[in-house]
Every structure is written in structure tokens, then in C-alpha cells.
Coordinates of C-alpha atoms and ligand atoms in Angstrom, one line a residue:
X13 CA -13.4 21.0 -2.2
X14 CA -11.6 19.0 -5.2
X15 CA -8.2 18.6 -4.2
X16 CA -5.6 18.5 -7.4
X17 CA -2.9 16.5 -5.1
X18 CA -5.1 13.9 -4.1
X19 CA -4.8 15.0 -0.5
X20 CA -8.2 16.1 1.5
X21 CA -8.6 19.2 4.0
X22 CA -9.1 17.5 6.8
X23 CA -10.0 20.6 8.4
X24 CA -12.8 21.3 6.2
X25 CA -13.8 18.3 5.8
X26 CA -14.4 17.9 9.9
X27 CA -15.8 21.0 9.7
X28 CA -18.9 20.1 7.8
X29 CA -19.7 17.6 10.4
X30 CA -21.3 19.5 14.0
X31 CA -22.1 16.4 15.8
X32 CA -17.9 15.4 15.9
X33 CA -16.9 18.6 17.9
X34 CA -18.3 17.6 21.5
X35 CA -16.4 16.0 24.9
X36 CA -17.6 12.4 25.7
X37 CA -16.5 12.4 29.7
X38 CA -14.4 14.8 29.2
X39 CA -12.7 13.2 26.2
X40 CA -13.3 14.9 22.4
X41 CA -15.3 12.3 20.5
X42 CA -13.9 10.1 18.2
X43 CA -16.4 8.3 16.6
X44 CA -15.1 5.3 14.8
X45 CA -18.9 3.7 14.6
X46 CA -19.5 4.4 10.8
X47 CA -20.1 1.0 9.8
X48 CA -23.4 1.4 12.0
X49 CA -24.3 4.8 10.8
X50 CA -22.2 7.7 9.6
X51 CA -22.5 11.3 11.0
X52 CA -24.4 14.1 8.8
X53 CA -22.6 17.0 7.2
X54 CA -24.5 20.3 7.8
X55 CA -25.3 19.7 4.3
X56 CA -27.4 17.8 4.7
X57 CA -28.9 18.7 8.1
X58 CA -29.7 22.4 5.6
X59 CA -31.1 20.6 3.2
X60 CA -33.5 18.6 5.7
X61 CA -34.7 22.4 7.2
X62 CA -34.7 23.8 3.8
X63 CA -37.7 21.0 2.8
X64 CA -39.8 22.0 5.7
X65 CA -39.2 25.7 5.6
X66 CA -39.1 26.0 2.2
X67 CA -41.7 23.7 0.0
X68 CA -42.6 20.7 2.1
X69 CA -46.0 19.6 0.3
X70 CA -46.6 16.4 -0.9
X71 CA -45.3 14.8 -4.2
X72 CA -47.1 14.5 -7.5
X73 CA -50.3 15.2 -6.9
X74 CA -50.7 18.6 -5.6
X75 CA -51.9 21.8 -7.9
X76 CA -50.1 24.2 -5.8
X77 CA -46.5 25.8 -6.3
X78 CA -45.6 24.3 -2.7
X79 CA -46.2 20.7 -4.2
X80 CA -44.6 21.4 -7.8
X81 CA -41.2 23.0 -5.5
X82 CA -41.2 19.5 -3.6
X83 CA -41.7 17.3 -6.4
X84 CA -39.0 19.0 -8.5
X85 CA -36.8 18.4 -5.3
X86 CA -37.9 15.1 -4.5
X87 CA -37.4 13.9 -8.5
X88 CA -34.1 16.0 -8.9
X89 CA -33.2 13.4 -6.0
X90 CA -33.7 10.5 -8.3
X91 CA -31.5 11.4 -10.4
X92 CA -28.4 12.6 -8.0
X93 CA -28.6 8.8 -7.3
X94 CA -29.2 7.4 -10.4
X95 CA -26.0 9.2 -12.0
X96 CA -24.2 8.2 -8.7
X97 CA -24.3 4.7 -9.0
X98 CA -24.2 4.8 -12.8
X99 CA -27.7 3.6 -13.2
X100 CA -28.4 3.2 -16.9
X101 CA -32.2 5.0 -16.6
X102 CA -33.6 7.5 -13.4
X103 CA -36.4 4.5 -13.0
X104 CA -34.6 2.1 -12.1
X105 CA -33.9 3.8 -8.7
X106 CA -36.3 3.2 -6.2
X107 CA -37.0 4.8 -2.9
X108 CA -36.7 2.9 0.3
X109 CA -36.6 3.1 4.1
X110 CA -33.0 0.8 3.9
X111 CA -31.1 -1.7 2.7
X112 CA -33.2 -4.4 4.7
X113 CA -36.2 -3.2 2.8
X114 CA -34.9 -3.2 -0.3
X115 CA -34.0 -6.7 0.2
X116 CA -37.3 -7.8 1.6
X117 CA -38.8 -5.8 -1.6
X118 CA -36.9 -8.5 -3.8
X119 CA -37.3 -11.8 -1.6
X120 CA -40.8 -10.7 -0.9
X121 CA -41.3 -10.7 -5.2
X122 CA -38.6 -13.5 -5.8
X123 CA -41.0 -16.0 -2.7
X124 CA -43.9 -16.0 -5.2
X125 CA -41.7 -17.0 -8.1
X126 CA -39.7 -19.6 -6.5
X127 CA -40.5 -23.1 -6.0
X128 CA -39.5 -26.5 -4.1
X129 CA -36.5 -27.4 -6.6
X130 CA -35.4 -23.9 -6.8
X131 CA -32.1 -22.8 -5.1
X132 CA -30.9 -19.5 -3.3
X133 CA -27.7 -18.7 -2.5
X134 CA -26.0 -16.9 0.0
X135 CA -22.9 -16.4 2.2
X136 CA -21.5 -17.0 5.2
X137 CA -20.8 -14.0 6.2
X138 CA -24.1 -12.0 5.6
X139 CA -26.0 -9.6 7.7
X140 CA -29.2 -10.7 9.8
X141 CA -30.6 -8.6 6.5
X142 CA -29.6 -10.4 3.9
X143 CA -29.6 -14.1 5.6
X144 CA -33.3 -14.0 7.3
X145 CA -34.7 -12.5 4.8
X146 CA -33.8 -15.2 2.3
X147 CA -34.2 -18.5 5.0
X148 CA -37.9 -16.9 5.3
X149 CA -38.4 -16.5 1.5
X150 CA -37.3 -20.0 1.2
X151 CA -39.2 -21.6 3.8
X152 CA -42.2 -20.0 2.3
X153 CA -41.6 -20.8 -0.8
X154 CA -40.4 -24.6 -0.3
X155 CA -37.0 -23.4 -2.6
X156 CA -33.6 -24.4 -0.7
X157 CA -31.1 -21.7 0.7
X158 CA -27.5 -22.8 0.3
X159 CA -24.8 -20.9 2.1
X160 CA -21.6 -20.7 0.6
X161 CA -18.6 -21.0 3.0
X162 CA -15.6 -18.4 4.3
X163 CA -12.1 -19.4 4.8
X164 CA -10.5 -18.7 8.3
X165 CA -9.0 -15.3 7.2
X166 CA -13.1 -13.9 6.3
X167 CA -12.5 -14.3 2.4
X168 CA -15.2 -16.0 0.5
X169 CA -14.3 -19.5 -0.3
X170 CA -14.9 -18.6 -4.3
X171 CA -14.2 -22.2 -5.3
X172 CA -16.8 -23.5 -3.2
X173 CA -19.3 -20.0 -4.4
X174 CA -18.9 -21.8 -8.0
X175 CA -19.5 -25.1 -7.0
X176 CA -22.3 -24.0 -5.4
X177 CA -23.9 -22.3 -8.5
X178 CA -26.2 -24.4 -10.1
X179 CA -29.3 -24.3 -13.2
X180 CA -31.4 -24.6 -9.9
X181 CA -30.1 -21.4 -8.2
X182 CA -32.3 -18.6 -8.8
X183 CA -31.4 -16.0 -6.7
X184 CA -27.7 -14.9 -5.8
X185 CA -27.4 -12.2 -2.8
X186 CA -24.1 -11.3 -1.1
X187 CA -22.5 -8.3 0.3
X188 CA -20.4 -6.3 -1.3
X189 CA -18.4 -5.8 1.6
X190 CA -18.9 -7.5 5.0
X191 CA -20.0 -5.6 8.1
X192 CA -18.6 -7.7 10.3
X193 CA -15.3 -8.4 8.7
X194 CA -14.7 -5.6 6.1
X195 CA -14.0 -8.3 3.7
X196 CA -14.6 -6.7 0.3
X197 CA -15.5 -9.5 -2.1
X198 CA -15.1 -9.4 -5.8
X199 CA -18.4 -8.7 -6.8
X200 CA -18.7 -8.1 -10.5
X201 CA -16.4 -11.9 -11.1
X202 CA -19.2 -13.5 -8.7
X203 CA -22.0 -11.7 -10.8
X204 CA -20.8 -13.3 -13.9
X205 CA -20.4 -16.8 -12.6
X206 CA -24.0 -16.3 -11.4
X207 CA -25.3 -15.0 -14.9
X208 CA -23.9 -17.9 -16.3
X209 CA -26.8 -19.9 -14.3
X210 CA -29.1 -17.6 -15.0
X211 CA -29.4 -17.0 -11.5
X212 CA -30.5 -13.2 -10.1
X213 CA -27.9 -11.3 -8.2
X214 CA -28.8 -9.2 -5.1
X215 CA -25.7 -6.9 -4.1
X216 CA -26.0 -5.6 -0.5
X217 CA -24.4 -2.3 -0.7
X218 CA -24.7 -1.1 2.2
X219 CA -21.0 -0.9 3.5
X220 CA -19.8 -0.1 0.5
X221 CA -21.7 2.8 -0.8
X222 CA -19.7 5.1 1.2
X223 CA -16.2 4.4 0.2
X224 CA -15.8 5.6 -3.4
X225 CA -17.3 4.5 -6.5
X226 CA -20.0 2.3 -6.9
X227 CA -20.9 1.1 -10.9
X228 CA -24.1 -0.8 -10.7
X229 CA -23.7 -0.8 -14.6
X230 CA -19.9 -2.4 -14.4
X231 CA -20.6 -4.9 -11.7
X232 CA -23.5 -6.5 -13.9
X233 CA -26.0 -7.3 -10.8
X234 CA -29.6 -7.4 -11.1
X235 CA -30.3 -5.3 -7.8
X236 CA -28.4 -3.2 -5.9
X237 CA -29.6 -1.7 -2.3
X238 CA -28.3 0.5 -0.1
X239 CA -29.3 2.6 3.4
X240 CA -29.0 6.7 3.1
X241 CA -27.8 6.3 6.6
X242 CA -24.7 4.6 6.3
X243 CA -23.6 7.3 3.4
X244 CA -24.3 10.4 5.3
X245 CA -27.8 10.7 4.8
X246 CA -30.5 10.7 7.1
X247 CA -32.4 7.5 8.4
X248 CA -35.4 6.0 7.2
X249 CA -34.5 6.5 3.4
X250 CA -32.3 4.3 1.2
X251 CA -32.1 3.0 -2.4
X252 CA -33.1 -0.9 -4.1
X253 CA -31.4 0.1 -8.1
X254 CA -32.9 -2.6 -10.3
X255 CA -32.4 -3.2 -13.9
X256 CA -35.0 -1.9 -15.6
X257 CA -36.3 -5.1 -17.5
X258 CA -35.9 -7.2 -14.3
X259 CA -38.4 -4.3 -12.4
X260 CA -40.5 -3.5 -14.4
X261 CA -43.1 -6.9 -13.7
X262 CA -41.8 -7.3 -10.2
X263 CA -44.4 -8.5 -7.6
X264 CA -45.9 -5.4 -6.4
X265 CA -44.5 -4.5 -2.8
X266 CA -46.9 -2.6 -1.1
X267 CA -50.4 -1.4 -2.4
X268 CA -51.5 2.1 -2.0
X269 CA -51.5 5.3 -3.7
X270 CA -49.6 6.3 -6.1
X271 CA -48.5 2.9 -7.1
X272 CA -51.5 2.6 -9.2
X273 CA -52.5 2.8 -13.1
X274 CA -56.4 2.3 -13.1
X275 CA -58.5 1.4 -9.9
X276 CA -62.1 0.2 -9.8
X277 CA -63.7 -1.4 -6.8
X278 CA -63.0 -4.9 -8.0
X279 CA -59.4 -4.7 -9.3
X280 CA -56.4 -2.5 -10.1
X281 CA -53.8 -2.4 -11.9
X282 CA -50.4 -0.7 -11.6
X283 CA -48.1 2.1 -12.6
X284 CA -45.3 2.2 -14.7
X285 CA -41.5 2.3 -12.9
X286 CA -40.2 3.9 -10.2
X287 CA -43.9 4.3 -8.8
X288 CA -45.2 0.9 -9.1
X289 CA -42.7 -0.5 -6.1
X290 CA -43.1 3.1 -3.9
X291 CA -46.6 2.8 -2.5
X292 CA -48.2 5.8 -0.5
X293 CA -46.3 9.2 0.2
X294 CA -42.7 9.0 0.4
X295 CA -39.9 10.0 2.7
X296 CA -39.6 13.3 0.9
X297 CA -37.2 15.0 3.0
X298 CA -35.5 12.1 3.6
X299 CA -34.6 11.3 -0.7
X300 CA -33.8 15.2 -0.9
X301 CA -31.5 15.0 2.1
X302 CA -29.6 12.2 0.8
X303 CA -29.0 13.5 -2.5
X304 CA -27.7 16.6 -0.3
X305 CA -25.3 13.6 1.1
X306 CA -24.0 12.2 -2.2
X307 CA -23.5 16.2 -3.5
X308 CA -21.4 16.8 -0.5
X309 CA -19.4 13.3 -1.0
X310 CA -19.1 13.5 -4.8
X311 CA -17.7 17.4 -3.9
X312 CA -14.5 15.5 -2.6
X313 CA -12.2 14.0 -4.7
X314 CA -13.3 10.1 -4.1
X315 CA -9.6 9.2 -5.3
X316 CA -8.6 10.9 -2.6
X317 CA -11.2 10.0 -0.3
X318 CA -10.2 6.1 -0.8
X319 CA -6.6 6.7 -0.4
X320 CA -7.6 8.2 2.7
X321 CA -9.2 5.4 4.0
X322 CA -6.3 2.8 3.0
X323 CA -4.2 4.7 4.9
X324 CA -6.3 4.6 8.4
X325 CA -6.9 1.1 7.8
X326 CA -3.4 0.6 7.3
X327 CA -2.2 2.3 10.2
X328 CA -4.9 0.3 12.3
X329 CA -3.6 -2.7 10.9
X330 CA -0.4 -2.1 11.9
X331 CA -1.0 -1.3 15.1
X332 CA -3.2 -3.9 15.7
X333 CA -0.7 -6.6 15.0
X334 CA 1.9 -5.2 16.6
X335 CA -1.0 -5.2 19.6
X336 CA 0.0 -7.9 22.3
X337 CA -2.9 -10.3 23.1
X338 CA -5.5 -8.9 20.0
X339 CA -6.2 -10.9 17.1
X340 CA -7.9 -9.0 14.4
X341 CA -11.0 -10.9 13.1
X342 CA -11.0 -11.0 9.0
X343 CA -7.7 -11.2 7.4
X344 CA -9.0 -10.7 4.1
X345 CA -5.8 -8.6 1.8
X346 CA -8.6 -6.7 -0.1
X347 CA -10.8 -4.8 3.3
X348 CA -13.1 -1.3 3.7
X349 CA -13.4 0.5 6.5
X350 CA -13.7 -2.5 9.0
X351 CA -11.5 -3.6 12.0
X352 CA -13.2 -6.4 13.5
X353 CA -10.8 -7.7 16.9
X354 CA -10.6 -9.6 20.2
X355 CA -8.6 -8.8 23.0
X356 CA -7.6 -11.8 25.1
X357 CA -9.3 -11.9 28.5
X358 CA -11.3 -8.9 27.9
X359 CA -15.1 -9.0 27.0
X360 CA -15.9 -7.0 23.7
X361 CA -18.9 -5.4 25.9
X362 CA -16.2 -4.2 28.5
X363 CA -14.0 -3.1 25.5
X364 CA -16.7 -1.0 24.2
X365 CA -17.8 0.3 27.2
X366 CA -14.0 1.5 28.7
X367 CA -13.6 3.1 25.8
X368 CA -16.5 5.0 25.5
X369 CA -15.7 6.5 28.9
X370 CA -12.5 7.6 27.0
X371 CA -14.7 9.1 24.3
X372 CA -14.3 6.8 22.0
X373 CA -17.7 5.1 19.9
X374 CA -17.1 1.9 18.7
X375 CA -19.3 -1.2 18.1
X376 CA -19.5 -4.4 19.8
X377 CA -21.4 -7.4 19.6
X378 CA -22.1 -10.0 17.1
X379 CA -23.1 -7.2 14.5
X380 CA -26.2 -9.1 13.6
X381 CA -24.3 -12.2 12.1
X382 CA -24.9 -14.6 14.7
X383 CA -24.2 -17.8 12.1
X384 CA -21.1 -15.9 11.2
X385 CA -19.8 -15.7 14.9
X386 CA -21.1 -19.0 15.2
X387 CA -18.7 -20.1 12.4
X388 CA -15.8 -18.4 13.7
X389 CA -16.5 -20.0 17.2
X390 CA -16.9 -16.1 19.0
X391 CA -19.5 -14.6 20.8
X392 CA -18.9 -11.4 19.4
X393 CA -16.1 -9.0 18.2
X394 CA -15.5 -5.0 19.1
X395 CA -15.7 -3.6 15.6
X396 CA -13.9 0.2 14.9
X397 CA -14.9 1.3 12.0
X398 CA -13.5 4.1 9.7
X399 CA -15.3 7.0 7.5
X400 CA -13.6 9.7 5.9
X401 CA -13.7 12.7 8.3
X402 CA -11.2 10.1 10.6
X403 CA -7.8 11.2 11.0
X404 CA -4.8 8.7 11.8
X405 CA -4.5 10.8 15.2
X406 CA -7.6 8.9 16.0
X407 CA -6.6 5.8 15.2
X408 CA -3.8 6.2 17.2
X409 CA -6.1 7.7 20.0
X410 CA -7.7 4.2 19.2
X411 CA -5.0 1.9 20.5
X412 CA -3.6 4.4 23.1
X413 CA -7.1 3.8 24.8
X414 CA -7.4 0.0 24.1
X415 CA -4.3 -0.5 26.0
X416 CA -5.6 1.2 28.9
X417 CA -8.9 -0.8 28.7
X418 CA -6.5 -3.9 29.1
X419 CA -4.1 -3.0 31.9
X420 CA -7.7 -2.1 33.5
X421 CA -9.1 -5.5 32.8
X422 CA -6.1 -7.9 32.9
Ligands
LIG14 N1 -26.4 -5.3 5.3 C1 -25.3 -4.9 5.8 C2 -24.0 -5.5 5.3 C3 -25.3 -4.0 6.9 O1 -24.1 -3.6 7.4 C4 -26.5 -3.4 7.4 C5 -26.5 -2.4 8.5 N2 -25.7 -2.8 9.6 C6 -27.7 -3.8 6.7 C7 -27.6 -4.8 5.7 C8 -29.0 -3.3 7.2 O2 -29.1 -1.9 6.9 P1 -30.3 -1.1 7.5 O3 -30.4 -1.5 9.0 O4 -29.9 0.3 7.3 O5 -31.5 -1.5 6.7

């Protein structure tokens, strides 16, 4: 599917995907909801039926060809990602169920080493994921969380970041790009101002993973996690990439098989990396499946795929502010995949529900970032959000709809 002129076959490319070629009452679906889950390629719907028909068995341990078919599957896997993300060594790449795990993985580990004294910083405008997660590990740990503030527009005040940044901070964690604002923020310069604290730094990939190219290796972070879900891959899988000298004496996650090196009735002790933090059997299916995903996406040409996406956002962007009565939510000049907006005197549930009956799947709510609606004095926003089988015809079928949903509500 490479294409030499840096143009994609939309046609094909919508072609892959069964689940987009349905009426929603009456209407063809657009589904602009990809910032909450993307839709699967048959791809990777095969490669899901070709486990269990094929070799499904369990991993590692079994003296049968079944098992040795899965394992080779499940460990070829590991490495799809691995070279995806341009992870320096195939153990650094752990299986997960999501992005929220993989964070709880680290704050679970980073709660026994912190103390009263310590710091942990954050953002505004993180997920529920990355924000509880931390607030927990710091009240069980007596360290302090410190949130570092947005400007109006959704960019990251990076001033106040720096100020922020401290010998006490331990533990950095941000998005890479916000899921309720589609601010992307400049990740590998906050790494480095981090490193120079000798803080950690968590990057929560997961709206970024599907956009184009993500270099662990370039952006300099300490952990990286992402959900399968959100990058055409099934749920209930996704990916915490750790550096491999940070990992390798992590507080253990989860005890179990597999995990282990020696086991007596009084102690244990554990494995060696990727095992030691993936207790008990695996989502098989699920890793295989989602390296089906990233072969599919890396089949494009992702040059290609990201100039695709500038140009829906631009278009939305356009029409958005030529839109009488919305205001779009995030102004930020670098954004992915993300158009956050109010309509005056209409209710973002309403919005989402009017235009659903017009087929249209979009997201409303407070797109669990309660502080950060809090902060920007909104209950909620309706959220569109963009993936790379979108056209600009549905964008424009967007705003044809929204302005029906406010003649029917003004
Ligand atoms: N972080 C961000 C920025 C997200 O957008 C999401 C999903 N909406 C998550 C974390 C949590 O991902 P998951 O529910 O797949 O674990």
C-alpha cells in the first residue's frame, strides 16, 4: 500500500475497515470517535481468528507444536513493537491490558520508592489515568503531586513546567498529546529539562501512538505506555516500553507464574525482563493481533498518513471558526487528531446525541478530565476526533450536521 506521491488510497484504505460500511438511522456512519477507540482493519480481525483456529495454546511452557506455534507468534509480537517504537532491546516492551495499567505498573513501583519530601509532577491537562493514579501514589506514599499549569489556548505553560522541576521531583508523567484538547506537547524538550533533575519521565502515549512515528529512543523518557485499542488493535492489550536499566529492579507488579526465577514455600525470587512485570498467562491473541495492527499501519506510508491528518484537522479548523456561536476548546498551533468545541446554547450531550441520529459518532463529556474542565470553567466539551480512514467529505458531513443540531436546538 506504499504510496510514492505521498497520497493514500482512500479507497483501500476504507476498505480494510468492515465495521465503517453500515447506515446509523439511515445515515452511513461516520465515525469521528477515534480518540476513544479506533476501528479494526480485517487485519487484524484475521489475525485474532487465525490464533484460535490456528495454534492457540499457551505461551512458554507447553511441549507441544500448538504451544511452540503460539509462542513464536506471541514473541514475534514483541518485537513488531519493539522495532515500532524504536525500542533499543525486545525486553524492554512489556505486555499490558492499557495505558492505565501501564501507568499504575510504574506508580504502583515508583509508591514504594517515594517518600514525604519527594515531589511528582504532572499536568493540567492529564487523563483521569495519569492524574489519579499519581494523587493515589502520592497520598500513599506521603510525596507531594504538583500540577503544572495550561494557558487559556490548552498549551502547557512550559515556563511554569520548569519552574516547577525541582532536585525533589522524582517522577515526571505527561501526555504526549492531550485527549481532551489534542494539544501535542513537546515532549522530548520536557524530558530533558526533567533529566536534568534527575527526575523519571512517564510519557502517556496513548493519543499519540496512532498518528505517525513514535521514537521512544529520540524522546529520552524513562517509560512509555500505550493502549492496542486506540492504534487499531484489539482491547484489553497495550504496551508500558521501559528503559532497560530503569526495569530491570522495578517493584514487581503482580505475582504469579511465569514471573518467577526460583520458588520455595518461604520465598521467591524473580525472572529476568520482559517476564518479571507480566505475571500469569497473557493476552496472547490480543499482543499478536496488535502487532497485526502496527503491520497494517506501518504498510502505509506514515508521511503520508500524517499529512493526511493535517489536512482534516485543518479543514475542521476552518470550518469551525468560520462556525457562528462554537468556540473550539484548545487552541494550541501544534494539535493531533482532536477537535474539542462548544456550541452556544446547546448541551454537548444533546450535540452528541442529534448527531448520532444523523450517523455521526462523536464523543461528549468531560473526557475523564474533570480538573481540566474544571480549569477551563466547562462542564464538558463534544470532542470529534480524526483517524486516518476519515475523509474531508466527513468532515464536512461534520459541520453540515452540527448546524442542523443548532437550528434544532436554538
Ligand atoms: N491517557 C489518555 C491521554 C487517554 O486518552 C486514555 C484513553 N482515553 C487513557 C490514558 C486511558 O487509556 P485506556 O483506557 O485504554 O487504558
Amino acid at each position: 500500500m506504499n504510496t510514492s506521491n505521498n497520497v493514500l488510497n482512500m479507497d483501500e484504505i476504507r476498505g480494510q475497515f468492515p465495521i465503517l460500511h453500515q447506515q446509523i438511522e439511515g445515515h452511513p456512519l461516520v465515525y469521528l470517535d477515534n480518540a476513544a477507540t479506533t476501528q479494526k482493519p480485517q487485519a487484524v480481525i484475521q489475525a485474532i481468528t487465525d490464533f484460535y483456529t490456528q495454534c492457540n495454546a499457551n505461551v512458554h511452557r507447553g511441549a507441544h507444536h500448538l504451544s511452540d506455534e503460539a509462542t513464536r507468534r506471541y514473541e514475534k509480537a514483541r518485537d513488531t513493537v519493539a522495532n515500532f517504537i524504536h525500542a533499543h532491546d525486545r525486553k524492554e516492551v512489556i505486555w499490558t491490558s492499557g495505558t492505565t495499567e501501564g501507568i499504575n505498573i510504574i506508580a504502583n513501583g515508583m509508591a514504594q520508592r517515594l517518600q514525604s519530601g519527594d515531589e511528582v509532577l504532572v499536568t493540567e491537562m492529564e487523563h483521569h489515568a495519569n492524574l489519579v493514579t499519581w494523587q493515589q501514589a502520592c497520598l500513599r506514599s506521603g510525596a507531594t503531586l504538583k500540577i503544572a499549569p495550561i494557558h487559556d489556548n490548552g498549551t502547557l505553560d512550559t515556563e511554569a513546567f520548569a519552574a516547577l522541576l525541582s532536585q525533589k521531583t522524582k517522577m515526571v508523567a505527561l501526555p504526549h498529546v492531550s485527549n481532551a484538547l489534542g494539544t501535542v506537547n513537546p515532549v522530548k524538550e520536557l524530558t530533558a529539562l526533567s533529566k536534568e533533575q534527575g527526575a523519571l519521565v512517564l510519557i502517556d502515549g496513548a493519543q499519540s501512538i496512532a498518528h505517525g512515528n513514535v521514537n521512544v529512543s529520540d524522546i529520552g523518557c524513562d517509560f512509555y505506555v500505550f493502549s492496542g485499542h486506540k492504534l487499531f488493535g484489539p482491547t484489553g492489550i497495550g504496551v508500558l516500553w521501559g528503559k532497560e536499566k530503569v526495569l530491570q529492579d522495578w517493584p514487581v507488579w503482580q505475582t504469579g507464574g511465569e514471573m518467577i526465577a526460583e520458588v520455595t514455600y518461604e520465598s521467591s525470587t524473580w525472572g529476568e525482563l520482559p517476564n518479571r512485570l507480566e505475571a500469569g498467562t497473557p493476552n496472547i491473541a490480543g499482543a499478536i493481533a496488535l502487532a497485526a495492527a502496527i503491520d497494517w499501519f506501518t504498510s502505509l506510508d506514515l508521511n503520508a498518513v500524517q499529512a493526511h491528518e493535517q489536512a482534516l484537522m485543518a479543514s475542521a479548523l476552518k470550518q469551525a471558526q468560520a462556525f457562528e456561536g462554537l468556540t473550539i476548546i484548545g487552541n494550541a498551533a501544534n494539535k493531533m487528531g482532536v477537535l474539542s468545541f462548544i456550541l452556544q446554547g446547546c448541551h454537548p450531550a444533546d450535540i452528541g446525541f442529534l448527531l448520532d441520529r444523523q450517523g455521526i459518532a462523536i464523543r461528549t463529556g468531560d473526557h475523564c478530565a474533570q480538573p481540566l474542565m474544571r480549569r477551563l470553567n466547562l462542564p464538558g466539551t463534544a470532542r470529534a476526533s480524526f483517524s486516518v480512514y476519515n475523509t474531508l467529505e466527513e468532515v464536512d458531513a461534520l459541520f453540515i450536521a452540527l448546524k442542523k443540531v443548532q437550528n434544532m436546538l436554538a
